[in-house]
Each structure stands twice: as C-alpha cells, then as structure tokens.
GROMACS .gro file of C-alpha atoms in nm:
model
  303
    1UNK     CA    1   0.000   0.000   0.000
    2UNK     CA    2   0.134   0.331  -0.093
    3UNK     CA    3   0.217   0.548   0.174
    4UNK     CA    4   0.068   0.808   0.025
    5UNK     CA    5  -0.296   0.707   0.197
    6UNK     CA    6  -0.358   0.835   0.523
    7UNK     CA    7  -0.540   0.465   0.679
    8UNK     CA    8  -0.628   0.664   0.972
    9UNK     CA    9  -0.811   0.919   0.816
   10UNK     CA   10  -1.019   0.632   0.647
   11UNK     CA   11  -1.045   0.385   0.901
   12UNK     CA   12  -1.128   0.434   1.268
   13UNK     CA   13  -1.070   0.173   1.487
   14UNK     CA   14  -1.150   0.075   1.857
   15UNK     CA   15  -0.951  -0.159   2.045
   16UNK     CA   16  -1.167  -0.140   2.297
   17UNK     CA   17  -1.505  -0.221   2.078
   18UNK     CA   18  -1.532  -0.561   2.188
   19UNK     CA   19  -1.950  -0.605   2.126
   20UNK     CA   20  -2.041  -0.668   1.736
   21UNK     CA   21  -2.178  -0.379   1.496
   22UNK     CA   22  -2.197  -0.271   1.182
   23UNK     CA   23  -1.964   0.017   1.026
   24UNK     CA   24  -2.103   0.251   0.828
   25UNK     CA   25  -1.931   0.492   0.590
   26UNK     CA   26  -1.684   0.768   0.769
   27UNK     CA   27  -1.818   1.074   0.635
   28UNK     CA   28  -1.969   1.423   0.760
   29UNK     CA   29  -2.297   1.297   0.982
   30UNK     CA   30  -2.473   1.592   0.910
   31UNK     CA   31  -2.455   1.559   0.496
   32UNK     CA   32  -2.678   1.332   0.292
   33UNK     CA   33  -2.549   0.982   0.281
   34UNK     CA   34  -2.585   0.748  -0.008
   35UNK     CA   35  -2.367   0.402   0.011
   36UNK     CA   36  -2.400   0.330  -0.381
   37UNK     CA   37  -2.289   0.681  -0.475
   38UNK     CA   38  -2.028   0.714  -0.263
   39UNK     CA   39  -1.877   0.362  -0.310
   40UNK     CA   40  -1.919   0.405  -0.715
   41UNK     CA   41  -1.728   0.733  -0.703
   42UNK     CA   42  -1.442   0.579  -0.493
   43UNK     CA   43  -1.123   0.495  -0.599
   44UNK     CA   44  -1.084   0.111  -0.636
   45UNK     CA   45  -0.815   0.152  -0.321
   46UNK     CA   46  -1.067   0.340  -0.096
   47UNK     CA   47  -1.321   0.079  -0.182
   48UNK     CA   48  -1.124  -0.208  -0.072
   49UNK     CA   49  -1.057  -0.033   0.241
   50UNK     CA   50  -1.455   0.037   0.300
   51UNK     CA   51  -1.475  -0.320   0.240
   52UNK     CA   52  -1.257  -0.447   0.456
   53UNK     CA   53  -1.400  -0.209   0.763
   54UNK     CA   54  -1.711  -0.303   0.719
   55UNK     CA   55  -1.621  -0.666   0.752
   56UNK     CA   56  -1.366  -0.628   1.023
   57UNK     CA   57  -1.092  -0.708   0.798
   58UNK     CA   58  -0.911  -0.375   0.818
   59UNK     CA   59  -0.654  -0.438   1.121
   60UNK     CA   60  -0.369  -0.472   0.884
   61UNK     CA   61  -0.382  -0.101   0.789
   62UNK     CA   62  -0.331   0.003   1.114
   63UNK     CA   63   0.010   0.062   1.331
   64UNK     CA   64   0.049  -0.276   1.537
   65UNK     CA   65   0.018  -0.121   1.823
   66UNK     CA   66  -0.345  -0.037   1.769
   67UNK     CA   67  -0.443  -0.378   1.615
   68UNK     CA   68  -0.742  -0.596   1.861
   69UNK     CA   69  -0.568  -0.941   1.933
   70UNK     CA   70  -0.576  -1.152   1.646
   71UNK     CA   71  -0.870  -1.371   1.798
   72UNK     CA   72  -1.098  -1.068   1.875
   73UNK     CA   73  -1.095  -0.965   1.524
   74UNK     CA   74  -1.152  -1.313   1.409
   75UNK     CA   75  -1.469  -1.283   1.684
   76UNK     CA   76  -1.564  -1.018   1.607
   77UNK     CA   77  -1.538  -1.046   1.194
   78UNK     CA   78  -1.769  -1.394   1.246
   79UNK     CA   79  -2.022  -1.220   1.499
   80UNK     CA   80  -2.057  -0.957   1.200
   81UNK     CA   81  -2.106  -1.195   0.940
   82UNK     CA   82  -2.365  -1.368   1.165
   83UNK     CA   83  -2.518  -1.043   1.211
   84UNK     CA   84  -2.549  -0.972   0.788
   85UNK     CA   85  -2.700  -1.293   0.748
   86UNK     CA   86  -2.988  -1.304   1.007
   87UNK     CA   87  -3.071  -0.906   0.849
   88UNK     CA   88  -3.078  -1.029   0.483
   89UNK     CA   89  -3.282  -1.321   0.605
   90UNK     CA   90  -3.474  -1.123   0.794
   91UNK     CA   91  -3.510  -0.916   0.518
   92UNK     CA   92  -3.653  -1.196   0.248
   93UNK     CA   93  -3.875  -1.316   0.450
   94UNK     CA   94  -4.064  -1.014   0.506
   95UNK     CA   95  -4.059  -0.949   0.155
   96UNK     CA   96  -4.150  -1.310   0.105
   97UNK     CA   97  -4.497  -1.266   0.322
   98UNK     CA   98  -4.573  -0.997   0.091
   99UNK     CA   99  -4.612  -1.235  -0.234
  100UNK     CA  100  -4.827  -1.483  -0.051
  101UNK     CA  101  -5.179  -1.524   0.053
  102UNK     CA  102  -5.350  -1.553   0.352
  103UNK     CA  103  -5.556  -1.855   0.224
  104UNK     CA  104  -5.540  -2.213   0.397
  105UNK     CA  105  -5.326  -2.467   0.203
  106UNK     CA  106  -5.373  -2.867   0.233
  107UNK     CA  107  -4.965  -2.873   0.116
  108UNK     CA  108  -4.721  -2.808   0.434
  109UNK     CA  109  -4.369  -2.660   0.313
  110UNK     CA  110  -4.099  -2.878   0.322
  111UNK     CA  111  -3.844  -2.788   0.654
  112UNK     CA  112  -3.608  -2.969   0.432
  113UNK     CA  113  -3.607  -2.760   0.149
  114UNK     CA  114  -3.611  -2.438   0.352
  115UNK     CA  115  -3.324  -2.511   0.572
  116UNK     CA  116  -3.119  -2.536   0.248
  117UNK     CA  117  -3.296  -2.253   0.086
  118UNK     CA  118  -3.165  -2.031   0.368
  119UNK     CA  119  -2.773  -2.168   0.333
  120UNK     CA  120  -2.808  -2.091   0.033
  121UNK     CA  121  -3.014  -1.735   0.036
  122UNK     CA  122  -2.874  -1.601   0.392
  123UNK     CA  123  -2.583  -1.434   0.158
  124UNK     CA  124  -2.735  -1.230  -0.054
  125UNK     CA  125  -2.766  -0.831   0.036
  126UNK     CA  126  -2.855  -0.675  -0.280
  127UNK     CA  127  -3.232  -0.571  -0.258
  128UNK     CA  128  -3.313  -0.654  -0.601
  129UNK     CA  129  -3.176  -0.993  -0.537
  130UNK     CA  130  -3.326  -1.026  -0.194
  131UNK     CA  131  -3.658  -0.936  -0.373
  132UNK     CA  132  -3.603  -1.238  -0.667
  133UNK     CA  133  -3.508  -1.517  -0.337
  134UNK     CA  134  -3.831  -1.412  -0.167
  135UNK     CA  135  -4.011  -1.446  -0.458
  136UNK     CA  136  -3.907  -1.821  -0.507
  137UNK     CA  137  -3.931  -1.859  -0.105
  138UNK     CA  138  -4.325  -1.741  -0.171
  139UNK     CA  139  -4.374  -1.914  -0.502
  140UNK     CA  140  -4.292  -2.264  -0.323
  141UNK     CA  141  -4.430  -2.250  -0.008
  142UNK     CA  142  -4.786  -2.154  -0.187
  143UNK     CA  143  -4.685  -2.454  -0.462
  144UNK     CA  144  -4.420  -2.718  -0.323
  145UNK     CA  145  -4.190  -2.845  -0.573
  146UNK     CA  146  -4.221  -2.501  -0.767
  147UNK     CA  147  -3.863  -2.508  -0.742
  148UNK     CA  148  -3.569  -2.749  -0.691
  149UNK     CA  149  -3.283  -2.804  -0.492
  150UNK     CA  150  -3.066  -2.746  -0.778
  151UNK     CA  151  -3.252  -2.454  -0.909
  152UNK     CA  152  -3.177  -2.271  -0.601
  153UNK     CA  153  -2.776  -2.355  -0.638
  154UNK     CA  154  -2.793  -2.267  -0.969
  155UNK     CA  155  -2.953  -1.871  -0.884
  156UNK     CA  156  -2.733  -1.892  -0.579
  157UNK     CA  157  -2.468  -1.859  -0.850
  158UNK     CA  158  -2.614  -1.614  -1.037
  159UNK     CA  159  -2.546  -1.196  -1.048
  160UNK     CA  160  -2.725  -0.918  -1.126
  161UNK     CA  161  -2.592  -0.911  -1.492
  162UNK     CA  162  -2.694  -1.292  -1.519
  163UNK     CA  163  -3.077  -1.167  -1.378
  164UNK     CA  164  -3.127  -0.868  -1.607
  165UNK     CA  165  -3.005  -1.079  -1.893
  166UNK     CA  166  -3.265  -1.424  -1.789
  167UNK     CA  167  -3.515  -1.089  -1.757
  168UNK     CA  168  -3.480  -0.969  -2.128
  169UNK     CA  169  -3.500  -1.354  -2.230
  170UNK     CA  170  -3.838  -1.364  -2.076
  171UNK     CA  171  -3.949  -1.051  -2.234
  172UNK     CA  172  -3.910  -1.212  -2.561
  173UNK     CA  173  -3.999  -1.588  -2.480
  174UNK     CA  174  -4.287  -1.778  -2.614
  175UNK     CA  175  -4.458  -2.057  -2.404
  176UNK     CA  176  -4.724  -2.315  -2.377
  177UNK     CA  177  -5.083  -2.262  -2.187
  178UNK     CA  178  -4.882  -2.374  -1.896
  179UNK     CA  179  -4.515  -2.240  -1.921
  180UNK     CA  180  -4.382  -2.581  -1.894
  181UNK     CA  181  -4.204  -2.513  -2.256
  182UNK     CA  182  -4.039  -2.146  -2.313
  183UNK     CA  183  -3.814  -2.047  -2.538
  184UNK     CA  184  -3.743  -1.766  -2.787
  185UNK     CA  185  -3.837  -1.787  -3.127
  186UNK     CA  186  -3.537  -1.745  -3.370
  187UNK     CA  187  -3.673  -1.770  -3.733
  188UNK     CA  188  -3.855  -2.022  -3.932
  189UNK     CA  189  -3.816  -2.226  -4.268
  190UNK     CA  190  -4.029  -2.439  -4.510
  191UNK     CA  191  -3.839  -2.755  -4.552
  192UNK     CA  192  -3.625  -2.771  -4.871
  193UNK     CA  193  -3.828  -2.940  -5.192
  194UNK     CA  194  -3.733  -2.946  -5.563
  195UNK     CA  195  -4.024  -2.681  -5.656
  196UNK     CA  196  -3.891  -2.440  -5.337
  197UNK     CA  197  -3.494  -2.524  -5.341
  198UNK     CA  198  -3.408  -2.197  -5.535
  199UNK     CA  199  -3.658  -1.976  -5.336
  200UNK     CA  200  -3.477  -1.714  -5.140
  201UNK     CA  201  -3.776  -1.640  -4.911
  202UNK     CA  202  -3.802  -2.006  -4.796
  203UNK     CA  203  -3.576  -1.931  -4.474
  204UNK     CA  204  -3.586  -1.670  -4.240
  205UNK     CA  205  -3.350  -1.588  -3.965
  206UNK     CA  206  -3.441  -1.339  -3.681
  207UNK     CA  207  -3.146  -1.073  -3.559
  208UNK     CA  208  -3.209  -1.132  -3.198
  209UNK     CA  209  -2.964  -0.874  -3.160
  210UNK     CA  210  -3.178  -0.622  -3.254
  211UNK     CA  211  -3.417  -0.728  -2.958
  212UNK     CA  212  -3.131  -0.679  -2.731
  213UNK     CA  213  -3.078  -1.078  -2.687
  214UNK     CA  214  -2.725  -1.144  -2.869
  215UNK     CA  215  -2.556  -1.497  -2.926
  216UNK     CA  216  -2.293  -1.396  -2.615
  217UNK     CA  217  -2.614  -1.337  -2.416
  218UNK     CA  218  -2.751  -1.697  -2.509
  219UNK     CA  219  -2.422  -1.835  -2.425
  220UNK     CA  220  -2.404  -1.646  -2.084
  221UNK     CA  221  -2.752  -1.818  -2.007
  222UNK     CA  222  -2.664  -2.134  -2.115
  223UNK     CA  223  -2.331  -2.125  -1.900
  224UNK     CA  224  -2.553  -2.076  -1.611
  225UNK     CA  225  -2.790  -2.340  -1.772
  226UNK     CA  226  -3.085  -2.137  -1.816
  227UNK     CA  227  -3.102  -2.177  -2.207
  228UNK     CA  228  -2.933  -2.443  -2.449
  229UNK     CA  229  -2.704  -2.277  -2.688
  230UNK     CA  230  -2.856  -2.497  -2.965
  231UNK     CA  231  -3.112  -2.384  -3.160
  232UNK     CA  232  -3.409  -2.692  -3.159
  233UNK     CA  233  -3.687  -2.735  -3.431
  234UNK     CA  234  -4.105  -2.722  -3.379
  235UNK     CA  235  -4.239  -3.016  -3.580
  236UNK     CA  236  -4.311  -2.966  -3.963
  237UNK     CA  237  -4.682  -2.789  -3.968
  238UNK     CA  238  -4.898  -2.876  -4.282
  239UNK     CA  239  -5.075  -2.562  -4.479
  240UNK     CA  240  -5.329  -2.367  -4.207
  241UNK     CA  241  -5.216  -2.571  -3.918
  242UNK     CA  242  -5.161  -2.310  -3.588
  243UNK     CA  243  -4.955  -2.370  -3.318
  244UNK     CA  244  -5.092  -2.114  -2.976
  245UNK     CA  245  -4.852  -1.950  -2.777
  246UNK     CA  246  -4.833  -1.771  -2.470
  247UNK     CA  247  -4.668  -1.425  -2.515
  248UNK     CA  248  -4.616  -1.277  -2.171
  249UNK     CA  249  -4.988  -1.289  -2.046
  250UNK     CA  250  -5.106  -1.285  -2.448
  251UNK     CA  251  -5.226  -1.510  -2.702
  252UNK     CA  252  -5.034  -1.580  -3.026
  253UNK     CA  253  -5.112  -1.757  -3.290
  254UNK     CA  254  -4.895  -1.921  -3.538
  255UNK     CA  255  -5.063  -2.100  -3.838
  256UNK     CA  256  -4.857  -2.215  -4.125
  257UNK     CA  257  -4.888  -2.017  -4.482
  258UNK     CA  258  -4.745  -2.336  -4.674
  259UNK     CA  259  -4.698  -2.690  -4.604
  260UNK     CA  260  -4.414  -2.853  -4.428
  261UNK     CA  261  -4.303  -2.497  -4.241
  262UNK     CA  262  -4.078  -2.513  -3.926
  263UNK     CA  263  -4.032  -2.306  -3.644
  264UNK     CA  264  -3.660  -2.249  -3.491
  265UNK     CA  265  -3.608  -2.094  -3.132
  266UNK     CA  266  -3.334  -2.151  -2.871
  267UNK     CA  267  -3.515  -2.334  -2.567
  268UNK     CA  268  -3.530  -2.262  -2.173
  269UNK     CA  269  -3.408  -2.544  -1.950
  270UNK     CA  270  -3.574  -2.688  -1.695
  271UNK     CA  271  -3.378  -2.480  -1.405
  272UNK     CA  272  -3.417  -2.166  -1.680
  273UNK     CA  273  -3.794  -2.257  -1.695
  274UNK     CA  274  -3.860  -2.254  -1.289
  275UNK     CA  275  -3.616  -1.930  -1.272
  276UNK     CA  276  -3.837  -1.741  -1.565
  277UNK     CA  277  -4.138  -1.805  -1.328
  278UNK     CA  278  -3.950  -1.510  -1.090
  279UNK     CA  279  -4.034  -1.243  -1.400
  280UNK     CA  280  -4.283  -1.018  -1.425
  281UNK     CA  281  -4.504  -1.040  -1.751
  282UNK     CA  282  -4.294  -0.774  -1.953
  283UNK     CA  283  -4.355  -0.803  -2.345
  284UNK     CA  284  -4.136  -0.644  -2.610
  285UNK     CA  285  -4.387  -0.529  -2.863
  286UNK     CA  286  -4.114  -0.410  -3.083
  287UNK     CA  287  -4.006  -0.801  -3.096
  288UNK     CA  288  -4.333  -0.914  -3.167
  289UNK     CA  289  -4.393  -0.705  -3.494
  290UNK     CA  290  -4.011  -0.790  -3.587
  291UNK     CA  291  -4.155  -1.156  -3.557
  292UNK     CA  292  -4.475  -1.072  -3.761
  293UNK     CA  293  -4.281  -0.902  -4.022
  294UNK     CA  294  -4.010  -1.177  -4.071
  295UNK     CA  295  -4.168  -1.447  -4.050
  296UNK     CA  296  -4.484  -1.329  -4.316
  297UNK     CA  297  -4.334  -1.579  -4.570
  298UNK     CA  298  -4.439  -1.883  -4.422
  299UNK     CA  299  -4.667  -1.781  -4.082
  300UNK     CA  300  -4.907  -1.595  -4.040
  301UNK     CA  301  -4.909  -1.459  -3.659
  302UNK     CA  302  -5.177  -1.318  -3.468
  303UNK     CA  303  -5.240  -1.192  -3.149
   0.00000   0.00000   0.00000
C-alpha cells in the first residue's frame, strides 16, 4: 500500500469495541449519505478499504500497536457476518410474506427444502436480489416443488448481470398454456423441396440482436444453464395448421402459410424454466412485430 494514503483518516478503529456492529461509511454525519454513490465514485483503493472495515478485515492497515488481538478480530469479523446474514434473512422473508396469501393450504412446506434454501439465500444483500429469493421462497411455499434443490444452487450462482439478462430472455420468450415449454423464437423455414430449393424467401433468420438478446447473451444463459445454446426445431406444420402461444400474459397464434413450415427458437431449460417463473409479464412489442414481419413468408401470426 502506498504510503501516500492516510489509513487513519479512512479507518477508525477501537480496540476497545469488543460487542459486534456494523460500520457505516466515515463521512460528515450531518450531509446526505448514499452508500452506492459514494462507493461508485471511490477509488478502487478506498473501496477495498470500506470493504474491509465493514467486515472487520481492516486491522492490517493500522500501526500494530493499535491492532485488537488476532482472535478478537476473528470474533468479532464472524459475529458480524452472523449479524449480515440473520438481516438479509430477515429481510426476504418479510418481503417473502408480501407475495403470498393468507388462504389455507392442504400442502405443508418442506423444513427440508427451507433449511437449504436459507444456506443458500442467507448471503445475498442486494435488494433486487433479496426481492427475486423471496419471490421463489413465496412461489414454493404456496406450490411445493415449484422449485428445486438445484434450481436454487444454480440462482445462488447467479449476479445481477446474469438476472437482467434471464429478464430480457423472458421478455421475448414464447410458451405453452402452462409455461412448462419457453423459449425464444429465432426464425422459421419451409423444408427444402425441388419446386422451393431456389426460393430465397423459404428461410428466415431473426437478428435477436436487434431485440437486445445477442448470441454472447444466449451463451451467458446457457453457461448458467438457463437456455441451451442450440437452436431446436417445432415439428413440420402442414398448410393452415396453428400452433398457440403464450406471449407474456397474451395469445399468439402461429398458423402455417405453406406446407411442411418449421419453427426455430433456442429453448429454456428446466432450471431456466422454474427461474423465468420469478419475471414479471414484460412483453417487447417491438419483438413481436419484428416476428410478424419476418416471419410473413411462411406464418401468419396473430395476437
């Protein structure tokens, strides 16, 4: 560390502060406080020392002489850690009641599954994250088996970037009546014949791109194995036969313009399916008259 930073004028520290608590920001008490701003416009040195206060890992910037003994800090670190934990569990379940209703159930929620869902959840301190675990803490206790085991490992995993990008999936995902299938629609063809071979219209091939979904995206989802990376094939559809979709909270009808037409789209997972049951109905209307337009060759798509 350069000697350049003043640690003391950053970091206060109490010897004596033996009890467990929180430390918030060192700045002016009397000016408006805001932890995002002020840890965004920090320098990425200042930052790691705000981190390490407010986990009780900042003894090594201080003079020896004013270091706690080695086993207080390691006390004192673990009774703050304890602390975070109960609040963001705390926290999610609050939120949690607020997604559920005061109906009787004949179902009892498994102790099993919440002891691990709160390993797994008791972590997490973003808000918006918070908000997404109480959601799936609500959405199984009113429906058991809404979501797995390995669901919950696989969000526990997940970021903010990951969420937002499973979030703009959704807003452009098709499903069945009941969401057991979702995936996002990628273009369509009418399968190759010797009266069609030379027709330059017989394929289509969306720029999901220009829905804000790109191929990196997919891949990102499918490395957290919420979508396959391969795109999979509806079943060929003979002249005016429809296949219904569900189109965030809409109906949308496909029906086939010619014989033998396919549908292409990149496919949810199972874990991605349960997950996508977390977002809000949010439809892209832009994609949907992309889709209309397209696709006109060989589908004619109503909603």
């Amino acid at each position: 560390m350069s000697n350049s930073i003043d640690e003391n004028k950053i970091i206060k520290h109490s010897p004596e502060q033996s009890s467990p608590v929180i430390i918030e920001n060192d700045e002016d008490s009397n000016a408006p406080r805001s932890s995002n701003s002020t840890t965004a416009n920090a320098s990425s040195q200042k930052q790691i020392l705000l981190l390490a206060k407010k986990f009780s890992l900042n003894a090594a910037f201080l003079p020896e002489i004013k270091q706690a003994p080695i086993e207080d800090r390691a006390f004192r670190r673990k009774k703050i850690d304890e602390l975070r934990k109960q609040q963001n569990m705390e926290a999610i379940v609050l939120r949690a009641i607020q997604y559920c209703s005061d109906e009787n159930m004949t179902d009892r929620a498994d102790q099993d599954w919440f002891s691990s869902f709160v390993i797994l959840a008791e972590g997490i301190s973003n808000k918006n994250m918070q908000d997404l675990w109480a959601k799936i803490l609500a959405g199984e206790v009113s429906k058991p088996g809404s979501f797995s085991l390995k669901t919950l490992q696989t969000f526990r995993t997940m970021g903010i970037t990951e969420a937002k990008l499973l979030a703009k999936a959704c807003s452009l995902a098709m499903s069945d009546t009941r969401r057991k299938n979702i995936r996002v629609i990628s273009g369509a063809y009418q399968v190759p014949t010797l009266f069609n071979f030379f027709n330059k219209q017989r394929q289509q091939q969306l720029d999901l791109n220009q829905a804000g979904l790109s191929y990196a995206d997919i891949l990102t989802l499918a490395d957290n194995h919420l979508m396959f990376e391969q795109e999979t094939e509806s079943h060929s559809l003979a002249k005016g036969e429809k296949i219904q979709f569900n189109y965030n909270g809409k109906s949308v009808s496909f029906v086939a313009k010619k014989a033998d037409c396919i549908l292409t789209f990149y496919k949810f997972t199972p874990i991605g399916t349960e997950l996508a049951h977390l977002i809000n109905d949010n439809a892209d209307e832009s994609y949907l008259s992309i889709l209309k337009t397209k696709l006109s060759e060989n589908f004619s798509i109503t909603n």
